[in-house]
Short mmCIF file of C-alpha atoms in Angstrom, two decimals:
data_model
loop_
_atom_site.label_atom_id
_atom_site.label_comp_id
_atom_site.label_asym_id
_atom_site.label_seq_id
_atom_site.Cartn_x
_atom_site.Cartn_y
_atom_site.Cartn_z
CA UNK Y 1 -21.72 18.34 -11.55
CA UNK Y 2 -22.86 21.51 -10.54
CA UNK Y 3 -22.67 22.34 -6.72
CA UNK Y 4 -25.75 24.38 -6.29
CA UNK Y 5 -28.78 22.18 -5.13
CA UNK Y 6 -26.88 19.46 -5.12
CA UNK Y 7 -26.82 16.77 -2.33
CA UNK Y 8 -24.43 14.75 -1.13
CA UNK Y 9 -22.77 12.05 1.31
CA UNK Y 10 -19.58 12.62 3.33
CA UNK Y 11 -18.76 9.23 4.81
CA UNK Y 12 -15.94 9.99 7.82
CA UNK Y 13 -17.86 13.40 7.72
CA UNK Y 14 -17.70 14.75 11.25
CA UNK Y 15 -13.64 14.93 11.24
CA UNK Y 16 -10.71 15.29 9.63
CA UNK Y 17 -10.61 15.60 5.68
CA UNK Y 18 -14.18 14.39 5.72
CA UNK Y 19 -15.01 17.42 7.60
CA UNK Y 20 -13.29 19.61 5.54
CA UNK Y 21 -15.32 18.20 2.59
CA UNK Y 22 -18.20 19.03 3.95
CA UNK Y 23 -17.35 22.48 4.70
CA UNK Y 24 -16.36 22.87 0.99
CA UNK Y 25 -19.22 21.09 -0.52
CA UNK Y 26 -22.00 23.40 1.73
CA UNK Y 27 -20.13 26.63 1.25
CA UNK Y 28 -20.43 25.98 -2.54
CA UNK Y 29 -24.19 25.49 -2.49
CA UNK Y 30 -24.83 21.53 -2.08
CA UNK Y 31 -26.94 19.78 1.06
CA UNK Y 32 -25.14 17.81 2.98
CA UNK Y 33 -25.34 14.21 5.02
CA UNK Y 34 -23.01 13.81 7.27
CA UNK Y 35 -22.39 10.12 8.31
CA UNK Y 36 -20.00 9.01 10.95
CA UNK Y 37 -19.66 6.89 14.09
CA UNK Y 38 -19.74 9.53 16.23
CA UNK Y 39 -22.86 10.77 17.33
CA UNK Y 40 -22.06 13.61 19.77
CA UNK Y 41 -19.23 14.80 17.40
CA UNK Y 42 -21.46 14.63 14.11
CA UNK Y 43 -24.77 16.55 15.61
CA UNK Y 44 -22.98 19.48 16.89
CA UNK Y 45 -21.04 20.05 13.63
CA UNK Y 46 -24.05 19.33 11.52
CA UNK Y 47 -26.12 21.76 13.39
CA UNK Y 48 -23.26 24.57 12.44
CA UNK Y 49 -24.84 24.44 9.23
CA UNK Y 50 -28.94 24.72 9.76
CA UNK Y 51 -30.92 23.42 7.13
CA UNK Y 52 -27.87 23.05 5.04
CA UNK Y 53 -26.85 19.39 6.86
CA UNK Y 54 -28.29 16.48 8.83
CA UNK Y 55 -26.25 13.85 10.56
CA UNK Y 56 -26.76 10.51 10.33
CA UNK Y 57 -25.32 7.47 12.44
CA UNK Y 58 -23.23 5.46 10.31
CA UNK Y 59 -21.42 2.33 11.16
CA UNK Y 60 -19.92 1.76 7.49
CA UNK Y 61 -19.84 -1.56 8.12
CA UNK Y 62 -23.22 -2.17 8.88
CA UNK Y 63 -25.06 -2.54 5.41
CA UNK Y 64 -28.71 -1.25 7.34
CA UNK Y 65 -26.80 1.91 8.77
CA UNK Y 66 -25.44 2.31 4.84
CA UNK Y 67 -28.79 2.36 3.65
CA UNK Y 68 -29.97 4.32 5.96
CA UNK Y 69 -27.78 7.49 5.12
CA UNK Y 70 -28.98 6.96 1.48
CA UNK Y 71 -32.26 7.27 3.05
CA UNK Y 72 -31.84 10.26 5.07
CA UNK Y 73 -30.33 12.03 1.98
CA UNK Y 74 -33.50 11.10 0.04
CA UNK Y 75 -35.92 11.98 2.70
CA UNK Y 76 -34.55 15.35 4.20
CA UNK Y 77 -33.48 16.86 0.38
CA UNK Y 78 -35.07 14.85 -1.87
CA UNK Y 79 -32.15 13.32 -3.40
CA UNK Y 80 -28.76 12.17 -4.04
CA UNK Y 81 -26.12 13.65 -6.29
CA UNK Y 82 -22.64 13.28 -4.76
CA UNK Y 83 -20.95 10.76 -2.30
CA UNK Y 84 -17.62 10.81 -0.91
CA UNK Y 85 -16.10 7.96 0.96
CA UNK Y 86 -13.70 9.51 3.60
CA UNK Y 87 -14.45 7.24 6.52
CA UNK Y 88 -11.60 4.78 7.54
CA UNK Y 89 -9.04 3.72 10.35
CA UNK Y 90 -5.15 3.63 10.44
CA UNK Y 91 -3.71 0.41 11.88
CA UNK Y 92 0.43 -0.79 12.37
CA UNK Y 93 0.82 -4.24 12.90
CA UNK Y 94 3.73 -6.60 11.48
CA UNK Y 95 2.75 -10.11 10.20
CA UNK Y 96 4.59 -11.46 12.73
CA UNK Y 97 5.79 -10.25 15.97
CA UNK Y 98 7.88 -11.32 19.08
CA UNK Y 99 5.01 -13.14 20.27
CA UNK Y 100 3.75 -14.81 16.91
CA UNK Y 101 1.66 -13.75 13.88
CA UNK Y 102 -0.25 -10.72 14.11
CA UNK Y 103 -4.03 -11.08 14.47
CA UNK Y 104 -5.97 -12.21 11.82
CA UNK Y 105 -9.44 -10.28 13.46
CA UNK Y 106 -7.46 -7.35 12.93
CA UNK Y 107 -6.70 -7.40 9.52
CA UNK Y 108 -10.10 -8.28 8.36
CA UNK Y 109 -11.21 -5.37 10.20
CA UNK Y 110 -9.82 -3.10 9.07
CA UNK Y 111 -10.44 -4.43 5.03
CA UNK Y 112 -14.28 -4.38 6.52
CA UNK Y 113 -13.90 -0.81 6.98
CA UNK Y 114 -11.92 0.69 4.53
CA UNK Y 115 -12.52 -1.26 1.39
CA UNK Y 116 -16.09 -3.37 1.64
CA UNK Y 117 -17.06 -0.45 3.61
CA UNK Y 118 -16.05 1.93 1.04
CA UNK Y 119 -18.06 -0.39 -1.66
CA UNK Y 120 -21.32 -1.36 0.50
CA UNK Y 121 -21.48 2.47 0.45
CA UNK Y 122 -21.09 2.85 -3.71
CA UNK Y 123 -23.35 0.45 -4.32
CA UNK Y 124 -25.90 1.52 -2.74
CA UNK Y 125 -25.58 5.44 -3.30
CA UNK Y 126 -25.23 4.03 -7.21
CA UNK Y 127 -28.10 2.81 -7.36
CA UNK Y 128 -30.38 6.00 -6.20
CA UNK Y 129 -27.95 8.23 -8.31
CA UNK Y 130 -28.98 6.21 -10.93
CA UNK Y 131 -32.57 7.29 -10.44
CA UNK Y 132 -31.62 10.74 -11.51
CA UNK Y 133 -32.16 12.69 -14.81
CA UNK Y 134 -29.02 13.23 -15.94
CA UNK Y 135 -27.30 16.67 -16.58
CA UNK Y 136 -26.53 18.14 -20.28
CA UNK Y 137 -23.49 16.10 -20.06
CA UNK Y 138 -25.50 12.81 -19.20
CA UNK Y 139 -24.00 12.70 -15.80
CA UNK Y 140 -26.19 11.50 -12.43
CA UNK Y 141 -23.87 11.52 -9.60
CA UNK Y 142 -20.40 11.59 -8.98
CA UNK Y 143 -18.37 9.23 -6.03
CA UNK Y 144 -15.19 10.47 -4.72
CA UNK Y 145 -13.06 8.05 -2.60
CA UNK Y 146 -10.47 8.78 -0.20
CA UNK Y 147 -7.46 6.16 -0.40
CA UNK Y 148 -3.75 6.64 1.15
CA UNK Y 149 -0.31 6.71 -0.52
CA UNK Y 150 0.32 3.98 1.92
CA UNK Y 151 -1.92 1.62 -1.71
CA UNK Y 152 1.42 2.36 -3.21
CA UNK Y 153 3.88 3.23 -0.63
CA UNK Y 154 3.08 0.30 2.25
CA UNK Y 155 5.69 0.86 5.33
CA UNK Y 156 6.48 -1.80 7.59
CA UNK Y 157 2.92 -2.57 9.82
CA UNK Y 158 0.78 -1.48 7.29
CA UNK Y 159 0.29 -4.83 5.69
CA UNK Y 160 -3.87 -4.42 6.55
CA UNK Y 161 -3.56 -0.31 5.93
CA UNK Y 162 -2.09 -0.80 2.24
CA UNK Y 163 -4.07 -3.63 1.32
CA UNK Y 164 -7.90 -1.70 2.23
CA UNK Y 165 -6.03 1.36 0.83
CA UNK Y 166 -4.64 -0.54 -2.60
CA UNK Y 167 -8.46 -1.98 -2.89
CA UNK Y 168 -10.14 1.35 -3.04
CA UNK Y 169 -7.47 2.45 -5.77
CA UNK Y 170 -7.73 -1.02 -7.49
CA UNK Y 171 -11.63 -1.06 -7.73
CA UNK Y 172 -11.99 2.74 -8.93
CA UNK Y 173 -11.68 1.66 -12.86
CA UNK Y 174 -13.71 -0.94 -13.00
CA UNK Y 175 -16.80 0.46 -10.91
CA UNK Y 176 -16.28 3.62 -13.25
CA UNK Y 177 -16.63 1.81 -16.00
CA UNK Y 178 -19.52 -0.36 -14.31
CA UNK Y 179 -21.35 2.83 -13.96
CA UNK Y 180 -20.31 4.80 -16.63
CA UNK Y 181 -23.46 3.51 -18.53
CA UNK Y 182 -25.59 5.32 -15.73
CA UNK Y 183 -23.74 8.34 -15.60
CA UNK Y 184 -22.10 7.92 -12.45
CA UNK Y 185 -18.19 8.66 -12.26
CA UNK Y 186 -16.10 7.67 -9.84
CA UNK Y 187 -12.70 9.10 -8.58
CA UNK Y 188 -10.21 8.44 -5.64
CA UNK Y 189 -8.21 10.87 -3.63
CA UNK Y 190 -4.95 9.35 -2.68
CA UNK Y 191 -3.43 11.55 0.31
CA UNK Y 192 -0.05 11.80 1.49
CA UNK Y 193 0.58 12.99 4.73
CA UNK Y 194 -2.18 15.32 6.33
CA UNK Y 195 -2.68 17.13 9.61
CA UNK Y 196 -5.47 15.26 10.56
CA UNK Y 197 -6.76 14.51 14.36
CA UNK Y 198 -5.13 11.39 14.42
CA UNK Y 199 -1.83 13.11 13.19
CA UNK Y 200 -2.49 15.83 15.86
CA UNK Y 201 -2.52 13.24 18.98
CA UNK Y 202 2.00 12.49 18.00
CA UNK Y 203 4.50 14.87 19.78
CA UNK Y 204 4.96 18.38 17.84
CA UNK Y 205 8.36 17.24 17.03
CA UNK Y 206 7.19 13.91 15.22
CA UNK Y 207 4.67 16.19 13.55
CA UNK Y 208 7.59 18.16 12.50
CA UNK Y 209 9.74 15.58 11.23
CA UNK Y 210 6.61 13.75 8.96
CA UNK Y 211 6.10 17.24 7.38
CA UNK Y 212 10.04 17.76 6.72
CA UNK Y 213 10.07 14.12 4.92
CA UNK Y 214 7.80 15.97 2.28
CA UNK Y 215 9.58 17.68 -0.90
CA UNK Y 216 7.70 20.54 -1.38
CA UNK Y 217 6.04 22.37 0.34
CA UNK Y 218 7.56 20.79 3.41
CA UNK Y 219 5.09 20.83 5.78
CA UNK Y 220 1.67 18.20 6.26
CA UNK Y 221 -1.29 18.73 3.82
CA UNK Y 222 -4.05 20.62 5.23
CA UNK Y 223 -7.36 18.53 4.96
CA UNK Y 224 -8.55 21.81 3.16
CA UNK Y 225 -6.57 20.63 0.29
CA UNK Y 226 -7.96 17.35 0.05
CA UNK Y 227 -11.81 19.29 0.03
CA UNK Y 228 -10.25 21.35 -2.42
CA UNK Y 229 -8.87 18.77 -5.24
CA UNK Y 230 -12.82 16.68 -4.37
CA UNK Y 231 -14.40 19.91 -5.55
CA UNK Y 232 -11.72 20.08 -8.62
CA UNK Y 233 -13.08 16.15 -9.01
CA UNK Y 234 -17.36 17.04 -8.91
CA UNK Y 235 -16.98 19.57 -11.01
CA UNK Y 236 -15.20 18.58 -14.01
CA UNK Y 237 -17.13 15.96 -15.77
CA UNK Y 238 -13.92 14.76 -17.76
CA UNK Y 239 -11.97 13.16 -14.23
CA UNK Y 240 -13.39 9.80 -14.49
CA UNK Y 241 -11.72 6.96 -13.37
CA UNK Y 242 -8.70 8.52 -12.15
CA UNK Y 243 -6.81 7.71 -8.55
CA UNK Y 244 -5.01 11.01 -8.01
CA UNK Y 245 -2.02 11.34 -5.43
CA UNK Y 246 -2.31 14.57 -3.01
CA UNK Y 247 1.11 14.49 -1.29
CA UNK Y 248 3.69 16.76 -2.07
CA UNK Y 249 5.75 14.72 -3.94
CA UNK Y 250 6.68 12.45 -0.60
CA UNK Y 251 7.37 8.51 -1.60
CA UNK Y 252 7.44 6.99 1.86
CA UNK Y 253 10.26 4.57 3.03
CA UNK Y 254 10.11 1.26 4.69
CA UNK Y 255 9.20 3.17 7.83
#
């Protein structure tokens, strides 16, 4: 997938390694929607780019809001080409506690969020890439999702974390091979540990320790990296299907 005049979706778009994304994806010639929860947050960055982006208020869990980023997309550049799924929360919360089991609301959130979020988003971005002539390779969009070594690597109070997280990784084959027909494909990031804001709000010397626990290079992933290996993904129309680990080499322990 070429970058130039392409469009795209960055779910999670106005932080973190969803903002890095979309730094990488306009600097390399695509248009940009950037959806996320945070209004304030998502308008001022999106206006750093002029023409180049539009925000859009996104409640991934909300199929209307959902459909109405693949709307704005349409709309404002005509199209859609490229959709990456970076939106999600954290969460630590052991089955059971001192004071019982841990809440069940709670764990269904977060699955809401970061998995049938992740695929209410896919399917419907899918289905307008589909709508697209394909390239000399065939190809009419590509979908990048953004997992978490914690899908393989679950510490203690990530029960809901590793279970939205092992989803995403789970359901990348067989939606690339549900779309493969249309010449969609579809990829997933799996990040180790990365200097994100939510990293950035724990003590300097936690910070330190997380980024000593990795092999090499010791030291937190910069989201930059993350934009970096989604580029590596859109562009080479022979990554299909693939959930790729991004973390230094770190296999995390029980906690």
């Amino acid at each position: 997938m070429e970058f130039k005049g392409s469009v795209a979706i960055v779910t999670g778009g106005a932080s973190g390694l969803g903002a890095a994304t979309v730094e990488m994806l306009i600097a390399k010639g695509a248009k940009v929607v950037i959806a996320d929860l945070n209004e304030e947050k998502g308008k001022e960055f999106a206006a750093k780019f002029g023409d180049n982006a539009v925000f859009a208020k996104c409640n991934v869990t909300s199929t209307p809001d959902n459909e109405g980023v693949v709307k704005t997309a349409v709309d404002k550049f005509g199209k859609l080409d490229i959709l990456v799924n970076a939106a999600g929360i954290g969460s630590a919360s052991k089955t059971i506690g001192k004071d019982g089991p841990t809440n069940l609301d709670w764990f269904k959130m977060v699955l809401d969020i970061n998995l049938i979020g992740t695929f209410d988003m896919i399917r419907l971005a899918a289905w307008q890439m589909s709508k697209n002539a394909g390239n000399a390779n065939g190809e009419k969009g590509v979908i990048v999702n953004v997992a978490s070594v914690a899908a393989f690597d679950g510490q203690i109070g990530q029960a809901s974390y590793s279970a939205s997280k092992a989803g995403v990784v789970g359901m990348t084959l067989p939606i690339a091979r549900d779309l493969s027909r249309d010449g969609i494909r579809v990829n997933t990031i799996v990040p180790g540990i990365f200097d994100t804001p939510m990293m950035q709000l724990l003590p300097q010397a936690a910070r330190d320790s997380l980024g000593a626990q990795v092999p090499f290079p010791k030291r937190m992933g910069n989201p930059s990296e993350v934009a970096m290996l989604a580029g590596a993904i859109i562009e080479n129309p022979y990554i299909n299907a693939e959930s790729i680990r991004l973390d230094g080499a770190i296999r995390m322990g029980p906690k």
